[in-house]
């Protein structure tokens, strides 16, 4: 470090104080490439998840393949987790730029630099925010007062916008860096000459290793064969009747009595006429068994065997025509998603069940006793538990 | 602008528009208190990274460069990158801040033990690599006394 600054009370460094030749465009571009890919995957899968949860779907979300949402949402959380080591190394590699001096005096250059720095500030704030809020959400930790879903969604657009601007600004350097040798110094800062403990290749390999370990340590929440090595996964994948739960009956304030003798499932058709079935009645109808995943928006998923009545069979008995959108109403008294919409294509899908059993046993209360919806390719929050009525919209 | 290709300008405009759409989404769907909280977290992430995490990394690298024998520096630097990022990522699980007493299926592992397992494996790898280096180079290296900001003795 040049010593003239060490006597200042607040020693703000300058770009020139950073001497490691690892902090270079060659490293930033290579780590940035994978960071960009992971943010891209997060954005696309995030848009899919957002759309799947939208009440209003001009183009209906498809009910096939039944494992689709499990894969896209699993990918979303996996690539977001992978981006954490990538972002940390990336920001380390470009940290000196934080102390870049302004081209004072030249108004035009100041405007250009100022604008670029604003876009970079937005990118870094957004990038850190996305990964931080996403990570905390998987662990169901919400130490803030904004609403997670709209904020994570809006900031995603902001961040991707800033990322595209960033790529536009840096494109010539990115091109040179990615086509050139990793040891190339053409675009390096003049002070970035010192070799240190790690070579550039060494740092890159270490970064890929850290990224791989981050994925292996967490992905078991959704990838079954990683369960035993994902020591940091938010779920083991186990739970009552072999399946984890997200919201307990206690949290939703639903009791066993409510699903007891007096309970019926009412299907209200277009004319407002209700057909009701007790649990005993439902058990008398043709029972079907489907293997379908619960795929939570928070990224974990688990496959299970569900047994119950095909929803379409009930709709036929109640005189509801095919292609009708439905409202699924739960007994739950607390939290969102007590009422969800089920698009006609899901209501008509063969695999869509009013489930009474899970893995061969009567549903436990936490899994939605006396009856719950289980449909293919559908976010877990919309797999309504403790059903009380199904209404034509 | 002279010298700026069409591709770059188009990308720049596209990115700007996408960002503006996001800003509109952000500002139009929540009340002031929620937006204030979002603003604090947006700015807070940058402040904590640039002011705390980056400085801690600089400090630890400098300490490592002073204390570690030269044969251990490369493996230790690699181990630091891995353990540093994994530890930051593990904070929500280690603290079990989101745990709920009515849901035993959430955060249902011994995360302290799991994290310790990763630490043990990485430290063991660093030690083995250092010993192998010591053997091939035949020297253990004296502590370096230089005080670069980067802590990067060659
Ligand atoms: C979330 C994603 C990203 C974040 C948060 C990020 C952050 C940053 C920051 C803060 C800088 C310093 C800017 C300056 O003042 O010059 C930078 C520079 C740079 N970035 Fe990114 N970046 C991201 C994605 C990417 C991608 C996808 C690429 C390319 C494949 C990339 C390539 C570069 C390059 C080549 C530099 C110049 C490095 C230098 O001059 O030393 N970045 N990035």
Coordinates of C-alpha atoms and ligand atoms in Angstrom, one line a residue:
Chain A
X1 CA 0.0 0.0 0.0
X2 CA 1.3 3.4 -0.8
X3 CA 2.0 4.9 2.6
X4 CA 1.1 8.5 2.0
X5 CA -2.5 7.7 3.0
X6 CA -1.9 5.8 6.1
X7 CA -1.5 9.0 8.1
X8 CA -5.0 10.2 7.3
X9 CA -7.7 9.8 9.9
X10 CA -10.1 8.0 7.5
X11 CA -7.8 6.0 5.2
X12 CA -9.9 5.7 2.1
X13 CA -7.9 3.6 -0.4
X14 CA -7.6 4.4 -4.1
X15 CA -7.7 2.0 -7.0
X16 CA -3.9 2.0 -7.1
X17 CA -3.6 0.6 -3.6
X18 CA -4.9 -2.8 -4.8
X19 CA -2.0 -4.6 -6.3
X20 CA -3.2 -8.2 -6.8
X21 CA -3.2 -9.3 -10.4
X22 CA -6.1 -11.5 -9.6
X23 CA -8.3 -8.4 -9.5
X24 CA -8.5 -8.2 -13.3
X25 CA -11.0 -8.2 -16.2
X26 CA -9.7 -11.7 -17.1
X27 CA -11.0 -13.0 -13.8
X28 CA -14.1 -10.7 -13.6
X29 CA -15.3 -11.8 -17.0
X30 CA -14.8 -15.5 -16.4
X31 CA -16.6 -15.5 -13.1
X32 CA -19.1 -12.9 -14.5
X33 CA -20.0 -15.3 -17.3
X34 CA -21.2 -18.0 -14.9
X35 CA -22.7 -15.4 -12.6
X36 CA -24.6 -14.1 -15.6
X37 CA -25.7 -17.6 -16.6
X38 CA -27.0 -18.3 -13.1
X39 CA -28.8 -15.0 -12.9
X40 CA -30.3 -15.8 -16.3
X41 CA -31.6 -19.2 -15.1
X42 CA -32.9 -17.6 -11.9
X43 CA -34.8 -15.0 -13.9
X44 CA -36.4 -17.4 -16.4
X45 CA -37.4 -19.9 -13.8
X46 CA -38.6 -17.1 -11.5
X47 CA -40.8 -15.8 -14.3
X48 CA -42.3 -19.3 -14.7
X49 CA -43.0 -19.5 -11.0
X50 CA -44.5 -16.1 -10.8
X51 CA -46.8 -16.9 -13.8
X52 CA -47.8 -20.2 -12.3
X53 CA -49.0 -18.4 -9.2
X54 CA -50.8 -15.7 -11.1
X55 CA -54.6 -15.7 -10.8
X56 CA -54.9 -14.2 -14.2
X57 CA -53.4 -16.4 -16.9
X58 CA -54.1 -15.3 -20.5
X59 CA -52.3 -18.4 -21.7
X60 CA -53.1 -21.2 -19.2
X61 CA -50.1 -22.6 -17.3
X62 CA -49.8 -26.2 -18.6
X63 CA -50.7 -29.2 -16.4
X64 CA -47.9 -31.3 -18.0
X65 CA -45.3 -32.5 -17.5
X66 CA -46.4 -33.2 -13.9
X67 CA -42.8 -32.7 -12.7
X68 CA -42.2 -29.5 -14.5
X69 CA -42.6 -27.0 -11.7
X70 CA -40.5 -29.2 -9.4
X71 CA -37.6 -29.0 -11.9
X72 CA -37.9 -25.3 -12.7
X73 CA -38.3 -24.2 -9.1
X74 CA -35.5 -26.6 -8.0
X75 CA -33.3 -25.1 -10.6
X76 CA -34.2 -21.6 -9.5
X77 CA -33.0 -22.2 -6.0
X78 CA -30.0 -24.2 -7.0
X79 CA -28.7 -21.6 -9.4
X80 CA -29.4 -18.8 -6.9
X81 CA -27.4 -20.7 -4.3
X82 CA -24.6 -21.4 -6.9
X83 CA -24.5 -17.6 -7.5
X84 CA -23.5 -16.8 -3.9
X85 CA -19.8 -17.9 -4.1
X86 CA -19.7 -16.5 -7.7
X87 CA -21.0 -13.1 -6.6
X88 CA -18.6 -12.9 -3.7
X89 CA -15.6 -13.7 -5.9
X90 CA -16.8 -11.4 -8.6
X91 CA -17.2 -8.5 -6.3
X92 CA -13.8 -9.3 -4.8
X93 CA -12.2 -9.1 -8.2
X94 CA -13.7 -5.7 -9.0
X95 CA -13.6 -4.2 -5.5
X96 CA -10.8 -1.6 -6.5
X97 CA -13.3 -0.1 -8.9
X98 CA -15.3 1.1 -5.9
X99 CA -12.5 3.6 -5.3
X100 CA -12.1 4.7 -8.8
X101 CA -11.7 8.5 -9.0
X102 CA -14.1 10.7 -10.9
X103 CA -12.8 12.5 -14.0
X104 CA -13.3 15.9 -12.3
X105 CA -13.4 18.9 -14.7
X106 CA -14.5 17.1 -17.8
X107 CA -18.3 17.4 -17.6
X108 CA -19.1 15.0 -20.3
X109 CA -16.8 12.3 -18.9
X110 CA -18.2 12.9 -15.5
X111 CA -21.7 12.4 -16.8
X112 CA -20.8 9.2 -18.5
X113 CA -18.9 7.8 -15.5
X114 CA -21.6 9.0 -13.1
X115 CA -24.3 7.2 -15.1
X116 CA -22.2 4.0 -15.3
X117 CA -21.6 4.1 -11.6
X118 CA -25.3 4.5 -10.9
X119 CA -26.1 1.5 -13.0
X120 CA -23.3 -0.5 -11.2
X121 CA -24.7 0.6 -7.8
X122 CA -28.2 -0.7 -8.9
X123 CA -26.7 -3.9 -10.2
X124 CA -24.7 -4.7 -7.0
X125 CA -27.6 -3.6 -4.7
X126 CA -30.0 -5.7 -6.7
X127 CA -27.7 -8.7 -7.1
X128 CA -26.9 -8.9 -3.4
X129 CA -30.6 -8.3 -2.5
X130 CA -31.8 -11.1 -4.8
X131 CA -29.4 -13.7 -3.4
X132 CA -29.9 -12.6 0.2
X133 CA -33.7 -12.5 0.2
X134 CA -33.9 -15.7 -1.8
X135 CA -31.6 -17.5 0.6
X136 CA -33.4 -16.3 3.6
X137 CA -36.7 -17.2 2.0
X138 CA -35.6 -20.9 1.6
X139 CA -34.9 -20.9 5.3
X140 CA -38.3 -19.2 6.0
X141 CA -36.5 -16.3 7.7
X142 CA -38.2 -13.0 7.0
X143 CA -36.5 -10.3 9.1
X144 CA -38.0 -7.4 7.0
X145 CA -41.4 -5.7 6.6
X146 CA -41.7 -5.6 2.8
X147 CA -43.7 -8.3 1.1
X148 CA -41.3 -10.9 -0.2
X149 CA -43.0 -12.0 -3.4
X150 CA -43.7 -8.7 -5.1
X151 CA -40.4 -7.3 -4.0
X152 CA -38.2 -10.2 -5.1
X153 CA -40.1 -10.1 -8.4
X154 CA -39.7 -6.4 -9.0
X155 CA -36.1 -6.3 -8.0
X156 CA -35.4 -9.2 -10.3
X157 CA -36.5 -7.0 -13.3
X158 CA -34.4 -4.1 -11.9
X159 CA -31.3 -6.4 -11.5
X160 CA -31.6 -8.1 -14.9
X161 CA -32.0 -4.7 -16.5
X162 CA -28.9 -3.4 -14.7
X163 CA -27.1 -6.6 -15.7
X164 CA -27.9 -6.1 -19.4
X165 CA -26.7 -2.5 -19.2
X166 CA -23.5 -3.7 -17.4
X167 CA -22.9 -6.2 -20.2
X168 CA -23.5 -3.5 -22.8
X169 CA -21.0 -1.2 -21.1
X170 CA -18.3 -3.8 -20.7
X171 CA -18.9 -5.7 -23.9
X172 CA -15.5 -4.9 -25.6
X173 CA -13.6 -5.8 -22.4
X174 CA -15.7 -8.9 -21.9
X175 CA -15.0 -10.0 -25.4
X176 CA -11.3 -9.4 -25.2
X177 CA -11.1 -11.1 -21.8
X178 CA -13.1 -14.2 -22.7
X179 CA -11.3 -14.7 -26.1
X180 CA -7.9 -13.9 -24.7
X181 CA -5.7 -15.9 -22.3
X182 CA -6.5 -15.9 -18.6
X183 CA -3.0 -14.4 -17.9
X184 CA -3.6 -11.5 -20.4
X185 CA -3.0 -8.1 -18.9
X186 CA -4.2 -5.8 -21.7
X187 CA -7.0 -4.3 -19.7
X188 CA -5.5 -4.6 -16.2
X189 CA -5.2 -1.6 -13.9
X190 CA -1.6 -0.4 -13.9
X191 CA -1.1 -1.4 -10.2
X192 CA -2.5 -4.9 -10.6
X193 CA 0.9 -6.6 -11.1
X194 CA 1.6 -8.5 -7.9
X195 CA 1.4 -12.3 -7.9
X196 CA 0.0 -13.7 -4.7
X197 CA -0.9 -17.0 -3.1
X198 CA -3.2 -18.0 -5.8
X199 CA -2.7 -17.8 -9.6
X200 CA -5.6 -16.7 -11.7
X201 CA -6.3 -20.3 -12.8
X202 CA -6.1 -21.3 -9.1
X203 CA -8.6 -18.7 -8.1
X204 CA -11.0 -19.7 -10.9
X205 CA -10.8 -23.4 -10.0
X206 CA -11.3 -22.6 -6.3
X207 CA -14.4 -20.5 -7.3
X208 CA -15.8 -23.4 -9.3
X209 CA -15.1 -25.7 -6.4
X210 CA -16.8 -23.4 -3.9
X211 CA -19.8 -23.2 -6.2
X212 CA -20.0 -26.9 -6.6
X213 CA -19.8 -27.4 -2.8
X214 CA -22.5 -24.8 -2.2
X215 CA -24.8 -26.7 -4.6
X216 CA -24.0 -30.2 -3.2
X217 CA -24.4 -28.9 0.4
X218 CA -28.0 -27.6 -0.2
X219 CA -29.6 -29.2 -3.3
X220 CA -30.7 -32.3 -1.3
X221 CA -33.9 -30.3 -0.5
X222 CA -35.1 -31.1 -3.9
X223 CA -32.7 -33.6 -5.5
X224 CA -33.5 -36.9 -3.7
X225 CA -30.1 -38.6 -4.3
X226 CA -28.3 -35.7 -2.7
X227 CA -30.3 -35.9 0.6
X228 CA -27.6 -37.6 2.5
X229 CA -24.8 -35.3 1.5
X230 CA -26.6 -32.0 1.6
X231 CA -25.7 -31.2 5.1
X232 CA -27.0 -27.6 4.8
X233 CA -30.2 -28.4 3.0
X234 CA -33.3 -26.7 4.7
X235 CA -35.2 -30.0 4.6
X236 CA -34.2 -33.6 5.0
X237 CA -37.2 -34.4 2.8
X238 CA -38.7 -36.4 5.6
X239 CA -41.9 -35.7 7.6
X240 CA -45.2 -37.1 8.7
X241 CA -46.1 -39.9 6.3
X242 CA -42.8 -39.4 4.6
X243 CA -43.4 -35.9 3.3
X244 CA -42.4 -32.5 4.7
X245 CA -45.0 -29.9 5.4
X246 CA -44.8 -26.1 5.0
X247 CA -47.8 -24.8 6.9
X248 CA -49.0 -26.8 9.9
X249 CA -52.7 -27.2 10.8
X250 CA -51.9 -25.3 14.0
X251 CA -50.5 -22.3 12.1
X252 CA -53.6 -22.4 9.8
X253 CA -55.9 -22.8 12.8
X254 CA -57.5 -25.9 11.5
X255 CA -58.6 -28.7 14.0
X256 CA -59.4 -32.3 13.6
X257 CA -63.0 -31.6 14.7
X258 CA -63.6 -29.4 11.7
X259 CA -62.8 -32.3 9.4
X260 CA -64.9 -34.7 11.5
X261 CA -68.4 -36.1 11.2
X262 CA -70.0 -32.8 10.1
X263 CA -67.5 -32.2 7.3
X264 CA -68.6 -32.3 3.7
X265 CA -66.9 -31.4 0.5
X266 CA -69.3 -29.2 -1.5
X267 CA -69.0 -28.7 -5.3
X268 CA -70.9 -25.6 -6.2
X269 CA -71.7 -25.6 -9.9
X270 CA -72.4 -22.7 -12.2
X271 CA -76.1 -22.4 -11.1
X272 CA -75.0 -22.1 -7.5
X273 CA -76.3 -25.6 -6.7
X274 CA -74.1 -27.5 -4.4
X275 CA -73.4 -31.3 -4.4
X276 CA -72.0 -32.5 -1.1
X277 CA -69.9 -35.6 -0.2
X278 CA -68.9 -36.7 3.3
X279 CA -65.5 -38.3 3.6
X280 CA -67.3 -41.7 3.7
X281 CA -69.1 -40.8 0.5
X282 CA -65.8 -39.9 -1.2
X283 CA -64.2 -43.2 -0.1
X284 CA -67.1 -45.0 -1.9
X285 CA -66.2 -43.4 -5.3
X286 CA -63.6 -44.9 -7.6
X287 CA -60.2 -44.4 -5.9
X288 CA -57.1 -43.5 -8.0
X289 CA -53.5 -43.4 -7.0
X290 CA -51.0 -41.0 -8.5
X291 CA -47.4 -40.3 -7.9
X292 CA -47.0 -36.6 -7.8
X293 CA -44.5 -34.2 -6.2
X294 CA -45.2 -31.5 -3.7
X295 CA -43.0 -28.8 -5.1
X296 CA -42.8 -25.8 -2.9
X297 CA -42.1 -22.2 -4.1
X298 CA -39.3 -22.2 -1.5
X299 CA -37.5 -24.7 -3.6
X300 CA -37.8 -28.0 -1.7
X301 CA -39.8 -30.8 -3.2
X302 CA -40.8 -34.4 -2.4
X303 CA -42.5 -37.0 -4.4
X304 CA -45.3 -39.1 -2.9
X305 CA -48.2 -41.5 -3.6
X306 CA -51.6 -39.8 -3.3
X307 CA -54.9 -41.7 -3.3
X308 CA -58.3 -40.3 -3.6
X309 CA -61.0 -39.3 -6.1
X310 CA -60.2 -37.8 -9.5
X311 CA -61.5 -34.2 -9.4
X312 CA -63.0 -34.6 -12.8
X313 CA -65.2 -37.4 -11.6
X314 CA -66.7 -35.1 -8.9
X315 CA -67.2 -32.3 -11.4
X316 CA -69.0 -34.6 -13.8
X317 CA -71.3 -35.7 -10.9
X318 CA -72.0 -32.1 -10.0
X319 CA -72.7 -31.1 -13.6
X320 CA -69.7 -28.9 -14.1
X321 CA -68.6 -28.8 -17.8
X322 CA -65.0 -29.4 -18.8
X323 CA -62.8 -26.3 -19.2
X324 CA -64.3 -24.6 -16.1
X325 CA -62.1 -22.5 -13.8
X326 CA -62.6 -23.3 -10.2
X327 CA -62.0 -21.8 -6.8
X328 CA -60.6 -24.1 -4.2
X329 CA -61.7 -23.1 -0.7
X330 CA -59.8 -24.3 2.4
X331 CA -60.9 -24.4 6.1
X332 CA -57.7 -22.5 7.0
X333 CA -58.3 -19.3 8.8
X334 CA -54.8 -17.8 8.8
X335 CA -52.4 -16.9 6.0
X336 CA -52.7 -16.4 2.3
X337 CA -53.8 -19.0 -0.2
X338 CA -56.8 -20.1 1.8
X339 CA -58.7 -19.7 -1.5
X340 CA -56.9 -20.6 -4.7
X341 CA -57.8 -20.7 -8.3
X342 CA -57.6 -23.9 -10.3
X343 CA -57.6 -23.3 -14.0
X344 CA -59.9 -25.6 -16.2
X345 CA -57.0 -27.5 -17.7
X346 CA -55.8 -28.5 -14.2
X347 CA -59.3 -29.3 -13.1
X348 CA -59.7 -31.7 -16.1
X349 CA -56.3 -33.3 -15.9
X350 CA -56.5 -37.0 -15.1
X351 CA -53.8 -36.8 -12.5
X352 CA -55.6 -34.1 -10.5
X353 CA -57.0 -35.6 -7.3
X354 CA -59.0 -34.8 -4.2
X355 CA -56.6 -36.8 -2.1
X356 CA -57.7 -38.7 0.9
X357 CA -54.6 -40.7 1.5
X358 CA -50.9 -40.1 1.4
X359 CA -48.4 -43.0 0.9
X360 CA -51.1 -45.5 1.9
X361 CA -52.4 -43.8 5.1
X362 CA -55.2 -41.4 5.7
X363 CA -53.9 -37.9 5.3
X364 CA -52.6 -36.5 8.6
X365 CA -54.1 -33.3 9.7
X366 CA -50.9 -31.4 8.8
X367 CA -51.1 -32.8 5.3
X368 CA -54.7 -31.5 4.8
X369 CA -57.1 -34.0 6.4
X370 CA -59.9 -34.6 5.6
X371 CA -59.2 -33.9 1.9
X372 CA -56.7 -31.9 -0.1
X373 CA -56.0 -30.9 -3.7
X374 CA -53.0 -32.5 -5.4
X375 CA -52.5 -31.5 -9.1
X376 CA -49.6 -32.0 -11.5
X377 CA -47.1 -29.2 -12.3
X378 CA -48.5 -26.9 -9.6
X379 CA -46.7 -24.8 -7.0
X380 CA -47.1 -26.3 -3.5
X381 CA -48.8 -23.2 -2.1
X382 CA -51.6 -23.8 -4.5
X383 CA -52.1 -27.5 -3.5
X384 CA -55.0 -26.4 -1.2
X385 CA -55.2 -28.4 2.0
X386 CA -58.3 -28.9 4.3
X387 CA -60.7 -28.5 1.4
X388 CA -64.2 -27.5 2.2
X389 CA -65.6 -26.4 -1.1
X390 CA -64.9 -26.3 -4.9
X391 CA -66.7 -23.5 -6.6
X392 CA -67.2 -22.6 -10.2
X393 CA -65.9 -19.1 -10.9
Chain B
X1 CA -21.7 8.0 -29.2
X2 CA -18.9 7.4 -31.6
X3 CA -17.3 4.0 -31.4
X4 CA -20.3 2.4 -29.6
X5 CA -21.7 -0.4 -31.7
X6 CA -25.3 -0.9 -32.5
X7 CA -25.4 -4.1 -30.4
X8 CA -24.2 -2.3 -27.3
X9 CA -26.6 0.6 -27.7
X10 CA -29.5 -1.7 -28.2
X11 CA -28.5 -3.8 -25.2
X12 CA -28.1 -0.6 -23.1
X13 CA -31.5 0.7 -24.1
X14 CA -33.1 -2.8 -23.5
X15 CA -31.5 -3.1 -20.1
X16 CA -32.6 0.4 -19.1
X17 CA -36.2 -0.3 -20.1
X18 CA -36.3 -3.6 -18.3
X19 CA -34.9 -1.9 -15.2
X20 CA -37.5 0.9 -15.4
X21 CA -40.3 -1.7 -15.6
X22 CA -38.9 -3.3 -12.5
X23 CA -38.7 0.0 -10.7
X24 CA -42.3 0.7 -11.6
X25 CA -43.3 -2.8 -10.3
X26 CA -41.4 -2.1 -7.1
X27 CA -42.9 1.3 -6.5
X28 CA -46.5 0.6 -7.5
X29 CA -47.4 -2.5 -5.4
X30 CA -46.6 -1.7 -1.8
X31 CA -47.1 1.0 0.7
X32 CA -44.5 3.4 2.0
X33 CA -43.3 1.5 5.0
X34 CA -42.8 -1.6 3.0
X35 CA -40.8 0.3 0.4
X36 CA -38.7 1.9 3.1
X37 CA -37.9 -1.6 4.4
X38 CA -37.0 -2.7 0.8
X39 CA -34.8 0.3 0.3
X40 CA -33.0 -0.3 3.6
X41 CA -32.3 -3.9 2.6
X42 CA -31.2 -2.9 -0.9
X43 CA -28.7 -0.4 0.4
X44 CA -27.8 -2.5 3.4
X45 CA -26.6 -5.4 1.3
X46 CA -24.1 -3.1 -0.5
X47 CA -23.0 -1.5 2.7
X48 CA -22.5 -4.8 4.5
X49 CA -20.7 -6.3 1.5
X50 CA -18.4 -3.4 0.6
X51 CA -17.9 -2.1 4.1
X52 CA -17.7 -5.3 6.1
X53 CA -17.3 -8.5 4.1
X54 CA -14.8 -7.1 1.7
X55 CA -12.8 -5.5 4.6
X56 CA -12.9 -8.7 6.6
X57 CA -11.6 -10.6 3.6
X58 CA -8.7 -8.1 3.1
X59 CA -7.9 -8.3 6.8
X60 CA -7.9 -12.1 7.0
X61 CA -5.9 -12.4 3.9
X62 CA -3.3 -10.0 5.3
X63 CA -3.2 -12.0 8.6
X64 CA -2.9 -15.3 6.7
X65 CA 0.0 -13.9 4.7
X66 CA 1.8 -12.9 7.8
X67 CA 1.3 -16.0 9.9
X68 CA 1.2 -18.9 7.5
X69 CA 4.3 -20.6 6.2
X70 CA 4.7 -20.0 2.5
X71 CA 4.0 -23.6 1.5
X72 CA 0.5 -23.2 3.1
X73 CA -0.5 -19.9 1.6
X74 CA -1.9 -21.2 -1.7
X75 CA -3.9 -24.0 -0.2
X76 CA -5.0 -21.8 2.6
X77 CA -6.2 -19.0 0.2
X78 CA -8.2 -21.6 -1.7
X79 CA -9.6 -23.0 1.5
X80 CA -10.6 -19.5 2.7
X81 CA -12.5 -18.8 -0.5
X82 CA -14.5 -22.0 -0.1
X83 CA -15.1 -21.8 3.6
X84 CA -15.9 -18.1 3.6
X85 CA -18.6 -18.4 0.9
X86 CA -20.0 -21.6 2.4
X87 CA -20.2 -20.0 5.8
X88 CA -21.9 -16.9 4.6
X89 CA -24.4 -19.1 2.8
X90 CA -25.0 -21.3 5.9
X91 CA -25.8 -18.4 8.3
X92 CA -29.6 -18.8 8.0
X93 CA -29.4 -22.5 8.6
X94 CA -26.9 -22.3 11.4
X95 CA -29.0 -19.8 13.3
X96 CA -32.2 -21.6 12.4
X97 CA -33.8 -18.2 12.5
X98 CA -36.8 -19.3 10.5
X99 CA -37.5 -22.4 12.6
X100 CA -41.1 -22.9 13.7
X101 CA -42.1 -24.9 16.7
X102 CA -45.2 -26.3 15.0
X103 CA -43.2 -27.6 12.0
X104 CA -40.5 -30.2 12.7
X105 CA -39.9 -30.8 9.0
X106 CA -38.3 -27.4 8.4
X107 CA -34.6 -26.8 9.2
X108 CA -34.5 -30.4 10.4
X109 CA -30.8 -31.2 10.4
X110 CA -28.0 -30.6 12.8
X111 CA -26.5 -27.7 10.8
X112 CA -23.7 -27.0 13.2
X113 CA -22.4 -30.5 12.8
X114 CA -22.8 -30.4 9.0
X115 CA -21.0 -27.1 8.7
X116 CA -18.2 -28.5 11.0
X117 CA -18.0 -31.5 8.7
X118 CA -17.3 -29.2 5.7
X119 CA -14.8 -27.2 7.8
X120 CA -12.9 -30.4 8.8
X121 CA -12.8 -31.7 5.2
X122 CA -11.6 -28.3 3.8
X123 CA -9.0 -27.9 6.5
X124 CA -7.8 -31.4 6.0
X125 CA -7.4 -30.8 2.3
X126 CA -5.5 -27.6 3.0
X127 CA -3.2 -29.4 5.4
X128 CA -2.5 -32.3 3.0
X129 CA -1.8 -29.9 0.1
X130 CA 0.5 -27.9 2.3
X131 CA 2.4 -30.9 3.4
X132 CA 2.7 -32.1 -0.2
X133 CA 4.1 -28.7 -1.1
X134 CA 6.5 -28.7 1.7
X135 CA 7.8 -32.1 0.7
X136 CA 8.3 -31.2 -3.0
X137 CA 9.9 -27.8 -2.2
X138 CA 11.8 -29.0 0.8
X139 CA 11.3 -25.8 2.7
X140 CA 8.8 -24.7 5.3
X141 CA 9.1 -20.9 4.7
X142 CA 9.4 -18.2 7.2
X143 CA 6.6 -15.8 8.0
X144 CA 6.5 -12.9 5.6
X145 CA 6.7 -9.5 7.1
X146 CA 5.5 -7.4 4.2
X147 CA 2.4 -5.3 4.8
X148 CA 0.7 -4.9 1.5
X149 CA -2.9 -4.0 1.5
X150 CA -3.4 -7.1 -0.5
X151 CA -1.3 -9.2 1.8
X152 CA 0.1 -10.9 -1.3
X153 CA 3.7 -11.8 -0.9
X154 CA 5.1 -13.5 -4.0
Ligands
LIG1 C1 -25.2 -10.1 -11.0 C2 -24.3 -10.0 -11.8 C3 -23.1 -9.1 -11.8 C4 -22.6 -8.2 -10.8 C5 -23.3 -7.8 -9.5 C6 -21.4 -7.5 -11.3 C7 -20.7 -6.6 -10.6 C8 -19.6 -5.9 -11.2 C9 -19.0 -4.7 -10.6 C10 -19.4 -4.0 -9.3 C11 -18.0 -4.3 -11.5 C12 -17.1 -3.1 -11.3 C13 -17.7 -2.0 -12.3 C14 -16.8 -0.8 -12.5 O1 -16.9 0.1 -11.7 O2 -16.0 -0.9 -13.5 C15 -18.0 -5.2 -12.6 C16 -17.0 -5.2 -13.6 C17 -16.9 -6.1 -14.6 N1 -17.9 -7.1 -14.9 FE1 -19.5 -7.6 -13.7 N2 -21.1 -8.1 -12.5 C18 -22.1 -9.0 -12.9 C19 -22.2 -9.8 -14.0 C20 -21.2 -9.8 -15.0 C21 -21.3 -10.6 -16.2 C22 -22.4 -11.5 -16.6 C23 -20.1 -10.4 -16.9 C24 -19.6 -11.0 -18.2 C25 -19.6 -12.1 -18.6 C26 -19.3 -9.4 -16.2 C27 -18.1 -8.9 -16.5 C28 -17.4 -7.8 -16.0 C29 -16.2 -7.3 -16.4 C30 -15.3 -7.8 -17.6 C31 -15.9 -6.2 -15.6 C32 -14.6 -5.3 -15.6 C33 -13.6 -5.7 -14.6 C34 -12.5 -4.8 -14.5 O3 -12.5 -3.7 -15.2 O4 -11.6 -5.1 -13.7 N3 -20.0 -9.0 -15.0 N4 -19.0 -6.2 -12.4

